[in-house]
Short mmCIF file of C-alpha atoms in Angstrom, two decimals:
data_model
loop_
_atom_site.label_atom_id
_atom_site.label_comp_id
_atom_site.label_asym_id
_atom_site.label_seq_id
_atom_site.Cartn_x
_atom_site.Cartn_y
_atom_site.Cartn_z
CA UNK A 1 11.18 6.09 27.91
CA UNK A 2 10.33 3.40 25.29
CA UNK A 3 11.98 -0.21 25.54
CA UNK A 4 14.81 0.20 22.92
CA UNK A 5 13.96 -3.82 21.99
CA UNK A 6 10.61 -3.68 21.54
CA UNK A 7 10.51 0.02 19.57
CA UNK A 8 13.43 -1.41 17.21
CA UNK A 9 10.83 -4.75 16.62
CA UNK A 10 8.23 -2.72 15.66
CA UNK A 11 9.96 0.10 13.34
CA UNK A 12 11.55 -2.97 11.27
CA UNK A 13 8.31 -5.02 11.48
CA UNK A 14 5.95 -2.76 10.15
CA UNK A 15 7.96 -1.25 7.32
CA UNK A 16 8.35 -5.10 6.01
CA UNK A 17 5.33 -5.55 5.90
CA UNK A 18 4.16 -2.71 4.15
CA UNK A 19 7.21 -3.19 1.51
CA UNK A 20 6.01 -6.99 1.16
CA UNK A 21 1.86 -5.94 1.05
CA UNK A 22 1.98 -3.01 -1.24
CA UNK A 23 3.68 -4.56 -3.97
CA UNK A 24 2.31 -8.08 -3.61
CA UNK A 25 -1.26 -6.90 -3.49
CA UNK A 26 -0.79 -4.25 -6.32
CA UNK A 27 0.71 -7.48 -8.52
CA UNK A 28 -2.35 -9.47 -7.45
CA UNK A 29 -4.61 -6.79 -8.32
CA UNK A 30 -2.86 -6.28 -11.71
CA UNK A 31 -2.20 -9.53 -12.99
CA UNK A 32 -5.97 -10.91 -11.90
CA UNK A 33 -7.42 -7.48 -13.80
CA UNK A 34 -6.13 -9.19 -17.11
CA UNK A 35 -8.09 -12.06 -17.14
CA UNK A 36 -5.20 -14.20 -17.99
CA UNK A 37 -5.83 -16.79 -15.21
CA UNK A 38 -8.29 -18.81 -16.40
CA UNK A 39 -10.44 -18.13 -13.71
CA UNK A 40 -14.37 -16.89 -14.09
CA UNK A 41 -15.21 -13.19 -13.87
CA UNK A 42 -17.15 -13.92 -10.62
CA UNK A 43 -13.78 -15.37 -9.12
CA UNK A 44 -12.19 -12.12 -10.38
CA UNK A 45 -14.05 -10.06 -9.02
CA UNK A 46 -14.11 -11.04 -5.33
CA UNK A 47 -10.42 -11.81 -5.46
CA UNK A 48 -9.11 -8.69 -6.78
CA UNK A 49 -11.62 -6.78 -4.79
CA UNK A 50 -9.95 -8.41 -1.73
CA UNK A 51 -6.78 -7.71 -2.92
CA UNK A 52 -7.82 -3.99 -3.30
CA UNK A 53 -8.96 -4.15 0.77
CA UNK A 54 -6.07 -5.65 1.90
CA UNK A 55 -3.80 -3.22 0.33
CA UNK A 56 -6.40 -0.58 1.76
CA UNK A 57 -5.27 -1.63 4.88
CA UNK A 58 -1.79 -1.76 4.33
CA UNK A 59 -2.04 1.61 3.77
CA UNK A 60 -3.96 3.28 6.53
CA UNK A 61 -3.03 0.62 9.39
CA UNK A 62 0.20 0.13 8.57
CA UNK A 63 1.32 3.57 6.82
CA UNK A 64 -0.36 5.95 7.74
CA UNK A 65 -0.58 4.80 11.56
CA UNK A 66 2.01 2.65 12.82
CA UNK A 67 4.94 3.36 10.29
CA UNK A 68 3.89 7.43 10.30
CA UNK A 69 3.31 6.84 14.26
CA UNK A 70 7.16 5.39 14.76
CA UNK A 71 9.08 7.99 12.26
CA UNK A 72 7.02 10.60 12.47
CA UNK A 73 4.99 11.10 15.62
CA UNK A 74 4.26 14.78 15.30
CA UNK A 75 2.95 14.83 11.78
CA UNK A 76 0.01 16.07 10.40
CA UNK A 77 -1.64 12.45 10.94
CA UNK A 78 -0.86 12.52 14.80
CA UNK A 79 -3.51 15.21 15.38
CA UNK A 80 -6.54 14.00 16.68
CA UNK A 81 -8.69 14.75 13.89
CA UNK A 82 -6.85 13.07 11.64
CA UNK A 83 -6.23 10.12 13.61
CA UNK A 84 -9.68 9.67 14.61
CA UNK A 85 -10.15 9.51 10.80
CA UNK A 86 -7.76 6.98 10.13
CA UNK A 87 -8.94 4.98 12.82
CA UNK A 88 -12.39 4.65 11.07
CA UNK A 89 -11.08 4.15 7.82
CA UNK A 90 -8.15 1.45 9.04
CA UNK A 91 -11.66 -0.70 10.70
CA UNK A 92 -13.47 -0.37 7.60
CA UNK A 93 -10.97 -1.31 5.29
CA UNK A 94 -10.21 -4.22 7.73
CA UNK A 95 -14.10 -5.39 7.79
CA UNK A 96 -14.64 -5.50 4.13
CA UNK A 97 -11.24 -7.57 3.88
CA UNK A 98 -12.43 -10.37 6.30
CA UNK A 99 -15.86 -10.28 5.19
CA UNK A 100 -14.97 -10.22 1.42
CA UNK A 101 -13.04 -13.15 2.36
CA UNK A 102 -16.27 -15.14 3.72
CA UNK A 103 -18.29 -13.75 1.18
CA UNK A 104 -15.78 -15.92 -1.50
CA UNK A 105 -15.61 -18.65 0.34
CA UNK A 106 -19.22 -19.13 0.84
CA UNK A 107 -19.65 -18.22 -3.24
CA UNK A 108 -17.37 -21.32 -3.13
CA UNK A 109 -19.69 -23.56 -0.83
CA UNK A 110 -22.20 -23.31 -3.46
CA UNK A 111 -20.10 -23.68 -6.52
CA UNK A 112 -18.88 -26.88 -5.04
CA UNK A 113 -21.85 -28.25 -2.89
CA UNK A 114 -24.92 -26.37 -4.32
CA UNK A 115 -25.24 -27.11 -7.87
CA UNK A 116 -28.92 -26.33 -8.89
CA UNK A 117 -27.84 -22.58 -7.04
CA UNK A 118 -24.97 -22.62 -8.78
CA UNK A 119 -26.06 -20.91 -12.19
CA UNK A 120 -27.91 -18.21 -10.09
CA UNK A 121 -25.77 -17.47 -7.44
CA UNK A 122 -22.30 -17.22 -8.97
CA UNK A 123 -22.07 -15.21 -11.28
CA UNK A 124 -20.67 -11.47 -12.09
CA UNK A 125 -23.68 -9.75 -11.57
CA UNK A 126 -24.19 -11.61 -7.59
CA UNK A 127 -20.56 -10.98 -7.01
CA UNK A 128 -20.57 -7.72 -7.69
CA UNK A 129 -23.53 -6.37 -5.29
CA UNK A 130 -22.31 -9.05 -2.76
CA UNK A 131 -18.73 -6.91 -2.92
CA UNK A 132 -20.75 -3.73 -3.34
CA UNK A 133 -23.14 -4.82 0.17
CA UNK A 134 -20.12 -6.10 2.30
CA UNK A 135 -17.98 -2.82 1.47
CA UNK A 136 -21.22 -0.40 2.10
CA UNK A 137 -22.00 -2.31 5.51
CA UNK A 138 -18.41 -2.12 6.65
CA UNK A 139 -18.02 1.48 6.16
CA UNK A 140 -21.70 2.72 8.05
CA UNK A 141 -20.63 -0.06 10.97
CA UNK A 142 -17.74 1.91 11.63
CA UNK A 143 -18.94 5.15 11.53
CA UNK A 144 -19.73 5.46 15.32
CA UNK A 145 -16.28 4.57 16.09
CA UNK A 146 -15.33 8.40 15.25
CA UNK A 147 -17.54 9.48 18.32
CA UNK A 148 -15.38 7.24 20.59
CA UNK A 149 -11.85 9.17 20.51
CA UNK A 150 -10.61 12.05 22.77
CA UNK A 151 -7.40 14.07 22.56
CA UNK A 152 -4.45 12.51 24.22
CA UNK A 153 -2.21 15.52 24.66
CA UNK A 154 -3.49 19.31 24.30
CA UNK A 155 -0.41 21.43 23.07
CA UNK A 156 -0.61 24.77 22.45
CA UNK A 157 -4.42 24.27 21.93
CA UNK A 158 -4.22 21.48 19.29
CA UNK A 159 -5.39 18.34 20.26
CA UNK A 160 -2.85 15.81 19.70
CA UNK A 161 -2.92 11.57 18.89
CA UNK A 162 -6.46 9.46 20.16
CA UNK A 163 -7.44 8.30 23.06
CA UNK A 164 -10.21 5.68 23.41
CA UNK A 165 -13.12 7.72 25.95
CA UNK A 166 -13.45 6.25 29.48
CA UNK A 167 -17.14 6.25 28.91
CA UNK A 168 -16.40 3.56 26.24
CA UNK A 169 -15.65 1.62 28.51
CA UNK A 170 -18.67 2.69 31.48
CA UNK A 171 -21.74 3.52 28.84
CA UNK A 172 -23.86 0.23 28.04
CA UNK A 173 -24.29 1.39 24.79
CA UNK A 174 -20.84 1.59 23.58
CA UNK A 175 -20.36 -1.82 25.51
CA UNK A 176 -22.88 -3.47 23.09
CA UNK A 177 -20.99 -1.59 20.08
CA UNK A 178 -17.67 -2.74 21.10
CA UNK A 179 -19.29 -6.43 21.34
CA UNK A 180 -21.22 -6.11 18.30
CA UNK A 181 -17.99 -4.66 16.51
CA UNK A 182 -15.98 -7.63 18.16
CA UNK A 183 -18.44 -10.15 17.43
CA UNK A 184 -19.22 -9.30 13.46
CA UNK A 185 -15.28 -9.05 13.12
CA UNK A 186 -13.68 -11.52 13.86
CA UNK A 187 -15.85 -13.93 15.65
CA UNK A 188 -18.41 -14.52 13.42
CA UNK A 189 -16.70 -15.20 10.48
CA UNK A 190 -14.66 -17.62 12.32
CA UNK A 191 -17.82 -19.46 13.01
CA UNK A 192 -18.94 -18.89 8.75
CA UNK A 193 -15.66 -19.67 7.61
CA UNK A 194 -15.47 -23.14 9.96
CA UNK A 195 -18.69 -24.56 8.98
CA UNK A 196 -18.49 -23.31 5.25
CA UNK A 197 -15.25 -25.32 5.22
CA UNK A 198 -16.40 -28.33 7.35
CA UNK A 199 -19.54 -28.69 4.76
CA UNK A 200 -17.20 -28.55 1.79
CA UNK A 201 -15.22 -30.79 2.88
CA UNK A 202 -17.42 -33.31 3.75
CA UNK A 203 -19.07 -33.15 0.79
CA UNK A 204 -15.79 -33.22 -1.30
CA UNK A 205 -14.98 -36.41 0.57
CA UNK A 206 -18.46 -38.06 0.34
CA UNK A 207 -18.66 -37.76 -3.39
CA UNK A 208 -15.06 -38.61 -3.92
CA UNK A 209 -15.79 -41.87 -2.58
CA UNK A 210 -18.82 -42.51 -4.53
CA UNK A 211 -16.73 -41.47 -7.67
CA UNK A 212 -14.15 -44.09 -6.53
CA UNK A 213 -16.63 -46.72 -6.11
CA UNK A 214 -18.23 -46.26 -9.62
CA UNK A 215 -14.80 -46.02 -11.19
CA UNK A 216 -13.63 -49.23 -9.58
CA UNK A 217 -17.29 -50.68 -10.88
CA UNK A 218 -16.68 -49.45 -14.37
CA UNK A 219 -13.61 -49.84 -15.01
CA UNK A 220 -12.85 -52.79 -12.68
CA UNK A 221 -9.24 -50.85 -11.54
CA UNK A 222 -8.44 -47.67 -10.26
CA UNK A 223 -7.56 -45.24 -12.16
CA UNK A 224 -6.35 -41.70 -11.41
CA UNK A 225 -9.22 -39.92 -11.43
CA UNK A 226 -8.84 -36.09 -12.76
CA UNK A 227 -11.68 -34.48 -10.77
CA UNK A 228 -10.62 -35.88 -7.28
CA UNK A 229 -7.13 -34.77 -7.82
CA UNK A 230 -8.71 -31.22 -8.24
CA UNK A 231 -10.96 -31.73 -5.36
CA UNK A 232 -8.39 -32.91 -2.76
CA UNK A 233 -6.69 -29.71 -4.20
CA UNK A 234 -9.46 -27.91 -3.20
CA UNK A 235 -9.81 -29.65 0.84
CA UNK A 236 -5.85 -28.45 1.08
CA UNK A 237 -6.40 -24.62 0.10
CA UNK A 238 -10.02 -24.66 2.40
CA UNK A 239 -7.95 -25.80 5.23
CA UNK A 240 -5.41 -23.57 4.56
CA UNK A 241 -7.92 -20.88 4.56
CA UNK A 242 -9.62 -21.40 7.17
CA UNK A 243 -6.33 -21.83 9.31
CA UNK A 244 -4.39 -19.20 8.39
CA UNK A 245 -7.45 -16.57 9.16
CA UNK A 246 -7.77 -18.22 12.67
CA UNK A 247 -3.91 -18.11 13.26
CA UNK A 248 -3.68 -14.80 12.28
CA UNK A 249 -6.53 -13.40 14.13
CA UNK A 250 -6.94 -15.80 17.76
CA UNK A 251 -4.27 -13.05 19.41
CA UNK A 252 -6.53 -10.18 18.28
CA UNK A 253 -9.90 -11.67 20.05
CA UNK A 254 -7.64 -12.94 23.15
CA UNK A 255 -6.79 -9.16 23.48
CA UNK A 256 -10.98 -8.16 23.72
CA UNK A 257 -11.34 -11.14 25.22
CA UNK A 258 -8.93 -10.44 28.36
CA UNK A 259 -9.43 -6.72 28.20
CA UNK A 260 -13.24 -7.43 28.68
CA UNK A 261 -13.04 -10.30 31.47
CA UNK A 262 -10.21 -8.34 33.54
CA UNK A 263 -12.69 -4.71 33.12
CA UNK A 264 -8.98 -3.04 31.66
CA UNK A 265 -8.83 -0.98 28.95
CA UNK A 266 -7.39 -0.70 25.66
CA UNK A 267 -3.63 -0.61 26.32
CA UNK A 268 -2.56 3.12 25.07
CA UNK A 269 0.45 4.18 27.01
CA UNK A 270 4.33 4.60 25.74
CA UNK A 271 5.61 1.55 28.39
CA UNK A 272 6.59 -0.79 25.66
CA UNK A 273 7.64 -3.98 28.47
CA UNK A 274 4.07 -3.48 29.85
CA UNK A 275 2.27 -7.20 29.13
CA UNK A 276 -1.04 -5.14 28.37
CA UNK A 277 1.05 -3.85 25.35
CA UNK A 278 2.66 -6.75 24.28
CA UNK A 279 -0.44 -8.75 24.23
CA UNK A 280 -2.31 -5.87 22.26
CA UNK A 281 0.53 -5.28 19.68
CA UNK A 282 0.67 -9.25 18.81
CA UNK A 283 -2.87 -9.03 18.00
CA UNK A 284 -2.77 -6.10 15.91
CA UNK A 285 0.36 -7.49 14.17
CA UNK A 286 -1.00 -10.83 13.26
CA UNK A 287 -3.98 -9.14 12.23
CA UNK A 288 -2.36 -7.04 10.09
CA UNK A 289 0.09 -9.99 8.33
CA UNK A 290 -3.30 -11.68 6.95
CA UNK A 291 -3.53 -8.84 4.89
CA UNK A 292 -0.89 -10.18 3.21
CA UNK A 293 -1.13 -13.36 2.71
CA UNK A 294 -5.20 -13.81 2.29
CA UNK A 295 -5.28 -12.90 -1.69
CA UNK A 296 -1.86 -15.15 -2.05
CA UNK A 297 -3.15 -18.10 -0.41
CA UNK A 298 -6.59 -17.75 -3.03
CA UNK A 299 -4.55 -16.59 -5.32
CA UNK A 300 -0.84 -17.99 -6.43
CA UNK A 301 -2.18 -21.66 -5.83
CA UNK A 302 -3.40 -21.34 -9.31
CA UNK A 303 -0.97 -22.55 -12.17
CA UNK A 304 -1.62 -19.74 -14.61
CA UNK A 305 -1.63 -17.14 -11.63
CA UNK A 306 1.99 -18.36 -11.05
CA UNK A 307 2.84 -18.07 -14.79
CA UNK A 308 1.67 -14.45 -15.13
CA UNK A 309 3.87 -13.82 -11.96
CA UNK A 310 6.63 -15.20 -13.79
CA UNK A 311 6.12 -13.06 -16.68
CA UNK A 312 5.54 -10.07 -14.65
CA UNK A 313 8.80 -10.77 -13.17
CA UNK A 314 10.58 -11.40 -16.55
CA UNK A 315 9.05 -8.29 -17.71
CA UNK A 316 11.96 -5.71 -16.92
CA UNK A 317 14.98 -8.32 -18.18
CA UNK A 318 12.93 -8.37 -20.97
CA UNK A 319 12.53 -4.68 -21.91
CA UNK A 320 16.08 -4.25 -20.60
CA UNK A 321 17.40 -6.61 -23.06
CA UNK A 322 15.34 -4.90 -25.88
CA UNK A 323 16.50 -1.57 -25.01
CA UNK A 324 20.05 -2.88 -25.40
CA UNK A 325 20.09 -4.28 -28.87
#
């Protein structure tokens, strides 16, 4: 029997967040496609191109397995085949969106810290095979995760849901995939994302204070001084970033962390109160939340970003008006 509490959490959890993701991301995706921002085509193209992962992964993780998993638990999806499908495509979605994300904020780094690389490195034509790379890589990493599923019920000879193999958890080789796998996603770009941000920073606050001292050398007062405004703008959304990534994701490597020190496995069982689960299900739930909050973070910071949104949102008392007169 499932835990009424914990079953009614997750049926009104998931189908929020898939209501708040789709839209948001498909608005994101939109209004960034028009150009309208102000923002340089390489910025355009790795944020709507994470935009377009995230809401990926909105839609396989979150619709296609949990919220078809709760309502729907004998569907089509729940056969193994399909599920073992999902699976793959739900980790490769979920690769490209974190490593899109360190891809733009190292294309950052050297906008802001790296100025003779500057003209070379960010531009259109690098964004575009660094999106086309991190999206390629993502999906051939995840291939072998389709060999690691076995039925979990056999009725009337149909195999039925996924079950992670015990030899996963035995063979040495699928023990240096699952750290490999655990290791390129999350870990490392926890690491990349920390000392992208830390080097930024440092070197947004060592040339604001030379700019101060000139200024005050110039000018003999201090004035307000334009570019550091924009540049302590900049510290605020690296920090928020970097912190919101590592929120959102610290419960997921806890999980592989705890499930590899203890030698348990994967928690796949229908006891809802079982600490294994509860554990497990915060990770995947956290995980899943950045998805919608990475582009907005990038994203809706931007003045003219906001505007657009604005007029997006205007847009049907508008045409309702119109249609009126």
């Amino acid at each position: 029997m499932h835990a009424p509490g914990k079953s009614l959490v997750l049926a009104i959890y998931y189908p929020f967040l898939a209501a708040v993701g789709v839209p948001a991301n498909l608005v994101t995706i939109v209004i960034l496609s028009r150009g309208n921002c102000g923002l340089s085509r390489c910025i355009t193209l790795y944020l709507v191109s994470m935009a377009v992962s995230d809401l990926l992964v909105i839609i396989t993780a979150v619709i296609l397995n949990r919220i078809n998993g709760i309502f729907f638990p004998l569907s089509l999806l729940s056969t193994t085949q399909a599920c073992t499908a999902t699976s793959v495509l739900i980790y490769a979605a979920r690769d490209s969106s974190v490593w899109l994300t360190v891809a733009f904020s190292f294309d950052r780094f050297v906008a802001i810290c790296c100025q003779k690389l500057k003209t070379k490195y960010c531009t259109e034509k690098t964004a575009a095979v660094v999106i086309g790379t991190v999206c390629t890589l993502s999906c051939f990493k995840n291939i072998p995760s389709y060999l690691t599923y076995e039925p979990l019920f056999i009725i009337n000879n149909a195999p039925w849901f996924c079950n992670i193999k015990v030899t996963f958890y035995i063979s040495v080789g699928w023990t240096v995939y699952d750290w490999f796998d655990r290791i390129s996603t999350p870990c490392l770009p926890f690491l990349l994302m920390l000392l992208l941000n830390l080097l930024t920073v440092r070197y947004i606050l060592l040339t604001s204070r030379s700019r101060r001292r000139l200024r005050a050398y110039c000018n003999g007062v201090n004035q307000v001084d334009l570019e550091m405004e924009s540049r302590r703008k900049s510290i605020v959304l690296l920090f928020t970033i970097s912190g919101s990534f590592i929120l959102l994701w610290t419960m997921y490597v806890v999980n592989f962390l705890f499930v590899r020190a203890t030698n348990n496995n994967y928690f796949s069982g229908s006891n809802f109160s079982d600490p294994m689960f509860v554990l497990q299900e915060t990770g995947n739930s956290l995980q899943l939340l950045s998805c919608c909050t990475n582009t907005c973070i990038y994203a809706v910071t931007q003045r003219k970003f906001r505007q657009e949104l604005r007029n997006v949102a205007k847009f049907p008392l508008s045409l309702t008006a119109q249609l009126n007169k």
